[in-house]
Amino acid sequence: MTPHPTLHSNGVPISVTPDLFGPLTPSADLFHEGDADALRARLRADGYLYLPGVLDRAEVLRLRGAYFSLFPAGYLAPGTDPEDGVFSGSVPAGLPAYGVAGHPAHTFVRSEPFLRFLRTPRLAGLAETLLGGGVEMLPRRILRHFHRGSDRASRAHVDLDYMDGASPQVLTTWIPVGDCPPRTGPLVYLEGSHTLAPEEYAPLRDTTDRPDDRRPISHDLERTARHLGRRWLWTDFSAGDLMVHVPQIIHASLDTTTDAMRLSVDVRFMRSGDAPDARWLRPWSADDGA
Ligand SMILES: O=C(O)CCC(=O)C(=O)O
């Protein structure tokens, strides 16, 4: 990792040392070889698939531009292209709270460019390969956008805690919408954590910055790694990369400290015919409570 002796998540520092951080293993070779058995085996073994460059970079960047074009003047740094998504440092007065009706993120996940992007056969095709049959894309698709200075990031969690009203045979695909090196706030995955019994990480939930919500495991990534004796796996994501993960793996995100903003889409698939979790049947809104 480039010399960042300390990273942060939710404003809490985490030292960048070999006992706390390691690299994600790429699997794009298996993807391009079309080796379905090997992809499924890798997903079972690691709990994730890191697939660099399998999406069309230009299309991903166009999506980034389409989103940031929706913001009022003053949000993007003067003279910059919306595709670059460069924060000016100030949020224009009157912008609704993030992701609620009236905010660009709320509008965007209901817009044709967003829905068209998700229709790329690569996404559903991969989910079919991995889930072994027909799949449905769940209608709740989360757009996450962080800018520097907010000290906000995704806490360590497992997706299953947010969709426990249905079969655990679901997969999450996570798409960085833009380049996303560690200081821009990507996802990080706790190595091999999909094999842990929930009781092993339950004690971490007692120290929390969200006392009213038992679902996050921790906002303190260093404490989480040390308690469970595992490393956070990271990479320097580029636009065009794709992650797939199982709903039992612990993951979190780092804080955004660059002028370039972090933007990503989180899309989940279930097997056709399985009963869905009812909370995932409506388009995402940041205040939907799901
Ligand atoms: O994009 C993020 O920061 C979090 C994505 C994720 O893990 C989730 O929505 O469950």
PDB file of C-alpha atoms and ligand atoms in Angstrom:
ATOM      1  CA  MET A   1       0.000   0.000   0.000  1.00  0.00           C
ATOM      2  CA  THR A   2       1.282   3.492  -0.747  1.00  0.00           C
ATOM      3  CA  PRO A   3       2.546   5.203   2.388  1.00  0.00           C
ATOM      4  CA  HIS A   4      -0.600   5.922   4.349  1.00  0.00           C
ATOM      5  CA  PRO A   5       0.528   5.077   7.881  1.00  0.00           C
ATOM      6  CA  THR A   6      -3.026   5.626   9.077  1.00  0.00           C
ATOM      7  CA  LEU A   7      -6.396   5.395   7.375  1.00  0.00           C
ATOM      8  CA  HIS A   8      -9.739   6.214   8.957  1.00  0.00           C
ATOM      9  CA  SER A   9     -13.258   4.836   8.955  1.00  0.00           C
ATOM     10  CA  ASN A  10     -16.038   6.901  10.499  1.00  0.00           C
ATOM     11  CA  GLY A  11     -13.292   9.178  11.798  1.00  0.00           C
ATOM     12  CA  VAL A  12     -11.645   6.342  13.776  1.00  0.00           C
ATOM     13  CA  PRO A  13      -7.994   5.654  12.834  1.00  0.00           C
ATOM     14  CA  ILE A  14      -6.675   2.293  11.711  1.00  0.00           C
ATOM     15  CA  SER A  15      -2.943   1.696  11.346  1.00  0.00           C
ATOM     16  CA  VAL A  16      -1.759   0.482   7.983  1.00  0.00           C
ATOM     17  CA  THR A  17       0.362  -2.457   9.091  1.00  0.00           C
ATOM     18  CA  PRO A  18       0.763  -5.962   7.626  1.00  0.00           C
ATOM     19  CA  ASP A  19      -1.156  -7.553  10.492  1.00  0.00           C
ATOM     20  CA  LEU A  20      -4.180  -5.325   9.787  1.00  0.00           C
ATOM     21  CA  PHE A  21      -4.185  -5.015   5.983  1.00  0.00           C
ATOM     22  CA  GLY A  22      -3.614  -7.385   3.085  1.00  0.00           C
ATOM     23  CA  PRO A  23      -4.494  -7.453  -0.637  1.00  0.00           C
ATOM     24  CA  LEU A  24      -7.746  -8.689  -2.201  1.00  0.00           C
ATOM     25  CA  THR A  25      -7.160 -11.624  -4.572  1.00  0.00           C
ATOM     26  CA  PRO A  26      -8.207 -10.841  -8.173  1.00  0.00           C
ATOM     27  CA  SER A  27     -10.321 -13.402 -10.045  1.00  0.00           C
ATOM     28  CA  ALA A  28     -10.742 -11.729 -13.440  1.00  0.00           C
ATOM     29  CA  ASP A  29      -8.771 -14.583 -15.066  1.00  0.00           C
ATOM     30  CA  LEU A  30     -11.424 -17.107 -13.990  1.00  0.00           C
ATOM     31  CA  PHE A  31     -14.133 -14.728 -15.197  1.00  0.00           C
ATOM     32  CA  HIS A  32     -12.586 -14.333 -18.665  1.00  0.00           C
ATOM     33  CA  GLU A  33     -11.939 -18.075 -18.968  1.00  0.00           C
ATOM     34  CA  GLY A  34     -15.649 -18.583 -18.203  1.00  0.00           C
ATOM     35  CA  ASP A  35     -14.700 -21.140 -15.569  1.00  0.00           C
ATOM     36  CA  ALA A  36     -17.976 -21.268 -13.638  1.00  0.00           C
ATOM     37  CA  ASP A  37     -16.913 -24.037 -11.267  1.00  0.00           C
ATOM     38  CA  ALA A  38     -13.711 -22.245 -10.385  1.00  0.00           C
ATOM     39  CA  LEU A  39     -15.553 -18.948  -9.823  1.00  0.00           C
ATOM     40  CA  ARG A  40     -18.076 -20.637  -7.524  1.00  0.00           C
ATOM     41  CA  ALA A  41     -15.294 -22.410  -5.650  1.00  0.00           C
ATOM     42  CA  ARG A  42     -13.351 -19.156  -5.207  1.00  0.00           C
ATOM     43  CA  LEU A  43     -16.483 -17.377  -3.964  1.00  0.00           C
ATOM     44  CA  ARG A  44     -17.142 -20.180  -1.470  1.00  0.00           C
ATOM     45  CA  ALA A  45     -13.545 -20.198  -0.284  1.00  0.00           C
ATOM     46  CA  ASP A  46     -12.921 -16.437  -0.012  1.00  0.00           C
ATOM     47  CA  GLY A  47     -16.453 -15.061   0.438  1.00  0.00           C
ATOM     48  CA  TYR A  48     -15.828 -12.540  -2.355  1.00  0.00           C
ATOM     49  CA  LEU A  49     -14.776 -12.212  -5.980  1.00  0.00           C
ATOM     50  CA  TYR A  50     -12.692  -9.220  -6.987  1.00  0.00           C
ATOM     51  CA  LEU A  51     -13.127  -8.789 -10.737  1.00  0.00           C
ATOM     52  CA  PRO A  52     -10.964  -5.926 -11.989  1.00  0.00           C
ATOM     53  CA  GLY A  53     -11.877  -4.389 -15.331  1.00  0.00           C
ATOM     54  CA  VAL A  54     -14.847  -6.589 -16.200  1.00  0.00           C
ATOM     55  CA  LEU A  55     -17.235  -3.654 -16.737  1.00  0.00           C
ATOM     56  CA  ASP A  56     -16.935  -1.014 -19.441  1.00  0.00           C
ATOM     57  CA  ARG A  57     -14.867   1.765 -17.861  1.00  0.00           C
ATOM     58  CA  ALA A  58     -16.238   4.465 -20.192  1.00  0.00           C
ATOM     59  CA  GLU A  59     -19.823   3.479 -19.339  1.00  0.00           C
ATOM     60  CA  VAL A  60     -19.093   3.530 -15.623  1.00  0.00           C
ATOM     61  CA  LEU A  61     -17.560   6.991 -15.940  1.00  0.00           C
ATOM     62  CA  ARG A  62     -20.569   8.196 -17.958  1.00  0.00           C
ATOM     63  CA  LEU A  63     -22.778   7.024 -15.100  1.00  0.00           C
ATOM     64  CA  ARG A  64     -20.604   8.990 -12.685  1.00  0.00           C
ATOM     65  CA  GLY A  65     -20.976  12.076 -14.858  1.00  0.00           C
ATOM     66  CA  ALA A  66     -24.747  11.645 -15.170  1.00  0.00           C
ATOM     67  CA  TYR A  67     -25.084  11.556 -11.365  1.00  0.00           C
ATOM     68  CA  PHE A  68     -22.839  14.481 -10.517  1.00  0.00           C
ATOM     69  CA  SER A  69     -24.497  16.575 -13.269  1.00  0.00           C
ATOM     70  CA  LEU A  70     -27.658  16.564 -11.163  1.00  0.00           C
ATOM     71  CA  PHE A  71     -26.119  18.715  -8.401  1.00  0.00           C
ATOM     72  CA  PRO A  72     -26.668  22.460  -8.138  1.00  0.00           C
ATOM     73  CA  ALA A  73     -23.877  24.890  -8.986  1.00  0.00           C
ATOM     74  CA  GLY A  74     -21.294  25.177  -6.264  1.00  0.00           C
ATOM     75  CA  TYR A  75     -21.167  21.521  -5.279  1.00  0.00           C
ATOM     76  CA  LEU A  76     -18.489  20.500  -7.780  1.00  0.00           C
ATOM     77  CA  ALA A  77     -15.116  22.252  -7.868  1.00  0.00           C
ATOM     78  CA  PRO A  78     -15.263  25.124 -10.406  1.00  0.00           C
ATOM     79  CA  GLY A  79     -14.150  24.202 -13.922  1.00  0.00           C
ATOM     80  CA  THR A  80     -14.208  20.442 -13.294  1.00  0.00           C
ATOM     81  CA  ASP A  81     -16.048  17.816 -15.309  1.00  0.00           C
ATOM     82  CA  PRO A  82     -18.956  16.042 -13.550  1.00  0.00           C
ATOM     83  CA  GLU A  83     -17.336  12.716 -14.595  1.00  0.00           C
ATOM     84  CA  ASP A  84     -14.441  13.558 -12.315  1.00  0.00           C
ATOM     85  CA  GLY A  85     -16.784  14.125  -9.361  1.00  0.00           C
ATOM     86  CA  VAL A  86     -14.508  16.623  -7.616  1.00  0.00           C
ATOM     87  CA  PHE A  87     -15.966  18.143  -4.435  1.00  0.00           C
ATOM     88  CA  SER A  88     -15.788  21.921  -4.101  1.00  0.00           C
ATOM     89  CA  GLY A  89     -15.612  21.653  -0.320  1.00  0.00           C
ATOM     90  CA  SER A  90     -19.061  23.079   0.330  1.00  0.00           C
ATOM     91  CA  VAL A  91     -22.608  21.782   0.108  1.00  0.00           C
ATOM     92  CA  PRO A  92     -25.032  24.322  -1.376  1.00  0.00           C
ATOM     93  CA  ALA A  93     -27.698  25.531   1.062  1.00  0.00           C
ATOM     94  CA  GLY A  94     -31.079  23.939   0.508  1.00  0.00           C
ATOM     95  CA  LEU A  95     -29.828  20.568  -0.771  1.00  0.00           C
ATOM     96  CA  PRO A  96     -32.129  17.933   0.822  1.00  0.00           C
ATOM     97  CA  ALA A  97     -30.554  15.366   3.172  1.00  0.00           C
ATOM     98  CA  TYR A  98     -28.599  12.649   1.390  1.00  0.00           C
ATOM     99  CA  GLY A  99     -30.696  10.134  -0.506  1.00  0.00           C
ATOM    100  CA  VAL A 100     -34.164  11.349   0.520  1.00  0.00           C
ATOM    101  CA  ALA A 101     -36.804  12.606  -1.938  1.00  0.00           C
ATOM    102  CA  GLY A 102     -35.471  15.707  -3.694  1.00  0.00           C
ATOM    103  CA  HIS A 103     -31.805  14.749  -3.298  1.00  0.00           C
ATOM    104  CA  PRO A 104     -30.040  13.794  -6.566  1.00  0.00           C
ATOM    105  CA  ALA A 105     -29.230  10.276  -5.267  1.00  0.00           C
ATOM    106  CA  HIS A 106     -32.948   9.583  -4.729  1.00  0.00           C
ATOM    107  CA  THR A 107     -33.781  10.845  -8.220  1.00  0.00           C
ATOM    108  CA  PHE A 108     -30.861   9.022  -9.822  1.00  0.00           C
ATOM    109  CA  VAL A 109     -31.693   5.484  -8.642  1.00  0.00           C
ATOM    110  CA  ARG A 110     -35.122   5.941 -10.280  1.00  0.00           C
ATOM    111  CA  SER A 111     -33.715   7.336 -13.540  1.00  0.00           C
ATOM    112  CA  GLU A 112     -33.342   5.649 -16.922  1.00  0.00           C
ATOM    113  CA  PRO A 113     -29.514   6.017 -17.190  1.00  0.00           C
ATOM    114  CA  PHE A 114     -29.111   4.219 -13.865  1.00  0.00           C
ATOM    115  CA  LEU A 115     -31.602   1.465 -14.692  1.00  0.00           C
ATOM    116  CA  ARG A 116     -30.109   1.029 -18.169  1.00  0.00           C
ATOM    117  CA  PHE A 117     -26.634   0.644 -16.694  1.00  0.00           C
ATOM    118  CA  LEU A 118     -27.838  -2.112 -14.374  1.00  0.00           C
ATOM    119  CA  ARG A 119     -29.414  -3.998 -17.265  1.00  0.00           C
ATOM    120  CA  THR A 120     -25.952  -4.890 -18.588  1.00  0.00           C
ATOM    121  CA  PRO A 121     -26.118  -8.684 -19.115  1.00  0.00           C
ATOM    122  CA  ARG A 122     -22.745  -9.047 -17.374  1.00  0.00           C
ATOM    123  CA  LEU A 123     -24.269  -8.438 -13.936  1.00  0.00           C
ATOM    124  CA  ALA A 124     -27.250 -10.794 -14.077  1.00  0.00           C
ATOM    125  CA  GLY A 125     -25.223 -13.318 -16.093  1.00  0.00           C
ATOM    126  CA  LEU A 126     -22.571 -13.486 -13.418  1.00  0.00           C
ATOM    127  CA  ALA A 127     -25.193 -13.811 -10.684  1.00  0.00           C
ATOM    128  CA  GLU A 128     -26.792 -16.697 -12.613  1.00  0.00           C
ATOM    129  CA  THR A 129     -23.451 -18.428 -12.904  1.00  0.00           C
ATOM    130  CA  LEU A 130     -22.763 -18.030  -9.196  1.00  0.00           C
ATOM    131  CA  LEU A 131     -26.232 -18.827  -7.863  1.00  0.00           C
ATOM    132  CA  GLY A 132     -26.658 -21.700 -10.311  1.00  0.00           C
ATOM    133  CA  GLY A 133     -29.867 -20.781 -12.153  1.00  0.00           C
ATOM    134  CA  GLY A 134     -32.337 -17.984 -12.823  1.00  0.00           C
ATOM    135  CA  VAL A 135     -31.950 -14.843 -10.695  1.00  0.00           C
ATOM    136  CA  GLU A 136     -33.864 -11.674  -9.819  1.00  0.00           C
ATOM    137  CA  MET A 137     -32.187  -8.332  -9.185  1.00  0.00           C
ATOM    138  CA  LEU A 138     -33.714  -6.908  -6.028  1.00  0.00           C
ATOM    139  CA  PRO A 139     -35.338  -3.510  -6.677  1.00  0.00           C
ATOM    140  CA  ARG A 140     -33.638  -1.784  -3.710  1.00  0.00           C
ATOM    141  CA  ARG A 141     -30.339  -0.641  -5.230  1.00  0.00           C
ATOM    142  CA  ILE A 142     -28.223   1.554  -3.020  1.00  0.00           C
ATOM    143  CA  LEU A 143     -26.219   4.491  -4.286  1.00  0.00           C
ATOM    144  CA  ARG A 144     -23.507   5.497  -1.824  1.00  0.00           C
ATOM    145  CA  HIS A 145     -21.732   8.783  -2.159  1.00  0.00           C
ATOM    146  CA  PHE A 146     -19.280  10.226   0.347  1.00  0.00           C
ATOM    147  CA  HIS A 147     -17.237  13.414   0.199  1.00  0.00           C
ATOM    148  CA  ARG A 148     -14.205  14.402   2.194  1.00  0.00           C
ATOM    149  CA  GLY A 149     -14.777  15.993   5.552  1.00  0.00           C
ATOM    150  CA  SER A 150     -17.917  14.032   6.376  1.00  0.00           C
ATOM    151  CA  ASP A 151     -16.068  11.376   8.467  1.00  0.00           C
ATOM    152  CA  ARG A 152     -18.804   9.003   7.380  1.00  0.00           C
ATOM    153  CA  ALA A 153     -18.305   5.515   6.045  1.00  0.00           C
ATOM    154  CA  SER A 154     -19.996   2.121   6.161  1.00  0.00           C
ATOM    155  CA  ARG A 155     -19.511   0.404   9.513  1.00  0.00           C
ATOM    156  CA  ALA A 156     -18.301  -3.202   9.703  1.00  0.00           C
ATOM    157  CA  HIS A 157     -21.366  -5.334   8.998  1.00  0.00           C
ATOM    158  CA  VAL A 158     -22.681  -8.417   7.233  1.00  0.00           C
ATOM    159  CA  ASP A 159     -25.409  -7.940   4.623  1.00  0.00           C
ATOM    160  CA  LEU A 160     -27.448 -10.787   6.070  1.00  0.00           C
ATOM    161  CA  ASP A 161     -28.267  -8.676   9.140  1.00  0.00           C
ATOM    162  CA  TYR A 162     -30.063  -6.242   6.821  1.00  0.00           C
ATOM    163  CA  MET A 163     -31.947  -8.879   4.817  1.00  0.00           C
ATOM    164  CA  ASP A 164     -32.695 -11.622   7.315  1.00  0.00           C
ATOM    165  CA  GLY A 165     -36.331 -11.921   6.237  1.00  0.00           C
ATOM    166  CA  ALA A 166     -35.539 -14.255   3.352  1.00  0.00           C
ATOM    167  CA  SER A 167     -33.247 -16.980   2.073  1.00  0.00           C
ATOM    168  CA  PRO A 168     -29.510 -16.405   2.635  1.00  0.00           C
ATOM    169  CA  GLN A 169     -28.975 -17.481  -0.996  1.00  0.00           C
ATOM    170  CA  VAL A 170     -28.329 -13.894  -2.087  1.00  0.00           C
ATOM    171  CA  LEU A 171     -25.304 -12.181  -3.560  1.00  0.00           C
ATOM    172  CA  THR A 172     -24.234  -8.561  -3.417  1.00  0.00           C
ATOM    173  CA  THR A 173     -22.453  -6.909  -6.308  1.00  0.00           C
ATOM    174  CA  TRP A 174     -20.602  -3.694  -5.471  1.00  0.00           C
ATOM    175  CA  ILE A 175     -19.585  -1.360  -8.255  1.00  0.00           C
ATOM    176  CA  PRO A 176     -17.213   1.549  -7.670  1.00  0.00           C
ATOM    177  CA  VAL A 177     -18.522   4.312  -9.931  1.00  0.00           C
ATOM    178  CA  GLY A 178     -15.164   5.970 -10.518  1.00  0.00           C
ATOM    179  CA  ASP A 179     -11.608   5.206  -9.479  1.00  0.00           C
ATOM    180  CA  CYS A 180     -11.494   4.450  -5.783  1.00  0.00           C
ATOM    181  CA  PRO A 181      -8.078   4.115  -4.130  1.00  0.00           C
ATOM    182  CA  PRO A 182      -7.918   3.613  -0.341  1.00  0.00           C
ATOM    183  CA  ARG A 183      -8.069   7.347   0.455  1.00  0.00           C
ATOM    184  CA  THR A 184     -11.241   7.752  -1.638  1.00  0.00           C
ATOM    185  CA  GLY A 185     -13.085   5.370   0.687  1.00  0.00           C
ATOM    186  CA  PRO A 186     -13.563   1.930  -0.893  1.00  0.00           C
ATOM    187  CA  LEU A 187     -14.957  -1.222   0.673  1.00  0.00           C
ATOM    188  CA  VAL A 188     -12.582  -3.429   2.644  1.00  0.00           C
ATOM    189  CA  TYR A 189     -13.314  -7.056   3.532  1.00  0.00           C
ATOM    190  CA  LEU A 190     -12.340  -8.912   6.691  1.00  0.00           C
ATOM    191  CA  GLU A 191     -10.369 -11.930   5.499  1.00  0.00           C
ATOM    192  CA  GLY A 192     -12.246 -15.237   5.751  1.00  0.00           C
ATOM    193  CA  SER A 193     -14.903 -13.691   7.997  1.00  0.00           C
ATOM    194  CA  HIS A 194     -17.781 -15.419   6.138  1.00  0.00           C
ATOM    195  CA  THR A 195     -16.783 -18.601   7.990  1.00  0.00           C
ATOM    196  CA  LEU A 196     -17.177 -17.066  11.463  1.00  0.00           C
ATOM    197  CA  ALA A 197     -20.127 -17.907  13.663  1.00  0.00           C
ATOM    198  CA  PRO A 198     -22.046 -14.688  14.477  1.00  0.00           C
ATOM    199  CA  GLU A 199     -21.388 -15.363  18.189  1.00  0.00           C
ATOM    200  CA  GLU A 200     -17.695 -14.770  17.552  1.00  0.00           C
ATOM    201  CA  TYR A 201     -18.235 -11.156  16.574  1.00  0.00           C
ATOM    202  CA  ALA A 202     -21.326 -10.468  18.704  1.00  0.00           C
ATOM    203  CA  PRO A 203     -19.261  -8.936  21.591  1.00  0.00           C
ATOM    204  CA  LEU A 204     -17.997  -6.223  19.236  1.00  0.00           C
ATOM    205  CA  ARG A 205     -21.529  -4.868  18.934  1.00  0.00           C
ATOM    206  CA  ASP A 206     -21.477  -3.706  22.573  1.00  0.00           C
ATOM    207  CA  THR A 207     -19.068  -0.845  21.800  1.00  0.00           C
ATOM    208  CA  THR A 208     -20.951   1.208  19.278  1.00  0.00           C
ATOM    209  CA  ASP A 209     -21.523   4.708  17.962  1.00  0.00           C
ATOM    210  CA  ARG A 210     -25.087   3.638  17.111  1.00  0.00           C
ATOM    211  CA  PRO A 211     -26.655   2.425  20.363  1.00  0.00           C
ATOM    212  CA  ASP A 212     -30.129   2.169  18.810  1.00  0.00           C
ATOM    213  CA  ASP A 213     -29.093  -0.175  15.994  1.00  0.00           C
ATOM    214  CA  ARG A 214     -27.731  -3.676  16.722  1.00  0.00           C
ATOM    215  CA  ARG A 215     -27.002  -4.440  13.076  1.00  0.00           C
ATOM    216  CA  PRO A 216     -23.606  -2.748  12.641  1.00  0.00           C
ATOM    217  CA  ILE A 217     -20.808  -4.862  14.118  1.00  0.00           C
ATOM    218  CA  SER A 218     -18.430  -1.976  14.764  1.00  0.00           C
ATOM    219  CA  HIS A 219     -17.369   1.464  13.609  1.00  0.00           C
ATOM    220  CA  ASP A 220     -13.818   0.675  14.797  1.00  0.00           C
ATOM    221  CA  LEU A 221     -12.021  -1.341  12.118  1.00  0.00           C
ATOM    222  CA  GLU A 222      -8.764  -1.791  14.015  1.00  0.00           C
ATOM    223  CA  ARG A 223     -10.574  -3.141  17.060  1.00  0.00           C
ATOM    224  CA  THR A 224     -12.593  -5.477  14.809  1.00  0.00           C
ATOM    225  CA  ALA A 225      -9.469  -6.832  13.086  1.00  0.00           C
ATOM    226  CA  ARG A 226      -7.577  -7.326  16.348  1.00  0.00           C
ATOM    227  CA  HIS A 227     -10.516  -8.949  18.138  1.00  0.00           C
ATOM    228  CA  LEU A 228     -11.019 -11.456  15.322  1.00  0.00           C
ATOM    229  CA  GLY A 229      -7.326 -11.840  14.437  1.00  0.00           C
ATOM    230  CA  ARG A 230      -7.928 -11.120  10.756  1.00  0.00           C
ATOM    231  CA  ARG A 231      -6.745  -8.596   8.182  1.00  0.00           C
ATOM    232  CA  TRP A 232      -8.786  -6.106   6.201  1.00  0.00           C
ATOM    233  CA  LEU A 233      -8.375  -6.849   2.504  1.00  0.00           C
ATOM    234  CA  TRP A 234      -8.102  -3.801   0.267  1.00  0.00           C
ATOM    235  CA  THR A 235      -7.336  -2.812  -3.297  1.00  0.00           C
ATOM    236  CA  ASP A 236      -6.899   0.268  -5.427  1.00  0.00           C
ATOM    237  CA  PHE A 237     -10.240   0.098  -7.293  1.00  0.00           C
ATOM    238  CA  SER A 238     -10.636   1.516 -10.807  1.00  0.00           C
ATOM    239  CA  ALA A 239     -13.810   2.381 -12.684  1.00  0.00           C
ATOM    240  CA  GLY A 240     -14.791  -0.867 -14.448  1.00  0.00           C
ATOM    241  CA  ASP A 241     -14.020  -3.114 -11.474  1.00  0.00           C
ATOM    242  CA  LEU A 242     -16.698  -5.256  -9.870  1.00  0.00           C
ATOM    243  CA  MET A 243     -16.926  -6.960  -6.488  1.00  0.00           C
ATOM    244  CA  VAL A 244     -19.255  -9.812  -5.630  1.00  0.00           C
ATOM    245  CA  HIS A 245     -19.666 -10.997  -2.047  1.00  0.00           C
ATOM    246  CA  VAL A 246     -21.673 -13.427   0.036  1.00  0.00           C
ATOM    247  CA  PRO A 247     -24.027 -11.994   2.657  1.00  0.00           C
ATOM    248  CA  GLN A 248     -22.053 -13.492   5.562  1.00  0.00           C
ATOM    249  CA  ILE A 249     -18.739 -11.683   4.974  1.00  0.00           C
ATOM    250  CA  ILE A 250     -17.819  -8.758   7.239  1.00  0.00           C
ATOM    251  CA  HIS A 251     -17.052  -5.627   5.249  1.00  0.00           C
ATOM    252  CA  ALA A 252     -16.856  -1.889   5.844  1.00  0.00           C
ATOM    253  CA  SER A 253     -15.609   1.203   4.075  1.00  0.00           C
ATOM    254  CA  LEU A 254     -12.815   3.693   4.621  1.00  0.00           C
ATOM    255  CA  ASP A 255     -13.279   7.432   4.939  1.00  0.00           C
ATOM    256  CA  THR A 256     -13.082   9.605   1.849  1.00  0.00           C
ATOM    257  CA  THR A 257     -10.237  12.092   2.186  1.00  0.00           C
ATOM    258  CA  THR A 258      -9.598  12.981  -1.475  1.00  0.00           C
ATOM    259  CA  ASP A 259     -11.213  15.795  -3.454  1.00  0.00           C
ATOM    260  CA  ALA A 260     -12.520  13.085  -5.809  1.00  0.00           C
ATOM    261  CA  MET A 261     -15.732  11.780  -4.263  1.00  0.00           C
ATOM    262  CA  ARG A 262     -16.585   8.179  -3.542  1.00  0.00           C
ATOM    263  CA  LEU A 263     -19.565   6.902  -5.530  1.00  0.00           C
ATOM    264  CA  SER A 264     -20.724   3.291  -5.710  1.00  0.00           C
ATOM    265  CA  VAL A 265     -23.735   1.128  -6.435  1.00  0.00           C
ATOM    266  CA  ASP A 266     -24.772  -1.893  -4.397  1.00  0.00           C
ATOM    267  CA  VAL A 267     -27.001  -4.342  -6.273  1.00  0.00           C
ATOM    268  CA  ARG A 268     -28.227  -7.660  -4.904  1.00  0.00           C
ATOM    269  CA  PHE A 269     -29.493 -10.827  -6.549  1.00  0.00           C
ATOM    270  CA  MET A 270     -31.588 -13.706  -5.281  1.00  0.00           C
ATOM    271  CA  ARG A 271     -32.525 -16.983  -6.928  1.00  0.00           C
ATOM    272  CA  SER A 272     -35.755 -16.831  -8.958  1.00  0.00           C
ATOM    273  CA  GLY A 273     -38.523 -18.459  -7.034  1.00  0.00           C
ATOM    274  CA  ASP A 274     -37.096 -17.713  -3.575  1.00  0.00           C
ATOM    275  CA  ALA A 275     -39.283 -15.506  -1.389  1.00  0.00           C
ATOM    276  CA  PRO A 276     -37.685 -12.050  -1.209  1.00  0.00           C
ATOM    277  CA  ASP A 277     -37.133  -9.944   1.906  1.00  0.00           C
ATOM    278  CA  ALA A 278     -40.022  -7.443   1.621  1.00  0.00           C
ATOM    279  CA  ARG A 279     -37.755  -4.497   2.549  1.00  0.00           C
ATOM    280  CA  TRP A 280     -35.803  -4.973  -0.691  1.00  0.00           C
ATOM    281  CA  LEU A 281     -38.752  -4.757  -3.076  1.00  0.00           C
ATOM    282  CA  ARG A 282     -38.921  -0.959  -3.360  1.00  0.00           C
ATOM    283  CA  PRO A 283     -36.395   1.451  -4.847  1.00  0.00           C
ATOM    284  CA  TRP A 284     -33.878   2.631  -2.257  1.00  0.00           C
ATOM    285  CA  SER A 285     -34.401   5.807  -0.295  1.00  0.00           C
ATOM    286  CA  ALA A 286     -31.954   6.812   2.439  1.00  0.00           C
ATOM    287  CA  ASP A 287     -34.827   7.104   4.912  1.00  0.00           C
ATOM    288  CA  ASP A 288     -36.502   3.764   4.112  1.00  0.00           C
ATOM    289  CA  GLY A 289     -35.198   2.240   7.351  1.00  0.00           C
ATOM    290  CA  ALA A 290     -34.162  -1.021   5.665  1.00  0.00           C
TER     291      ALA A 290
HETATM  292  O1  LIG B   1     -20.780   1.029  -0.293  1.00  0.00           O
HETATM  293  C1  LIG B   1     -20.660   0.945   0.915  1.00  0.00           C
HETATM  294  O2  LIG B   1     -19.957   1.702   1.584  1.00  0.00           O
HETATM  295  C2  LIG B   1     -21.384  -0.106   1.649  1.00  0.00           C
HETATM  296  C3  LIG B   1     -21.970  -1.088   0.764  1.00  0.00           C
HETATM  297  C4  LIG B   1     -22.440  -2.182   1.600  1.00  0.00           C
HETATM  298  O3  LIG B   1     -21.686  -2.880   2.148  1.00  0.00           O
HETATM  299  C5  LIG B   1     -23.831  -2.339   1.865  1.00  0.00           C
HETATM  300  O4  LIG B   1     -24.634  -1.536   1.415  1.00  0.00           O
HETATM  301  O5  LIG B   1     -24.119  -3.342   2.537  1.00  0.00           O
END
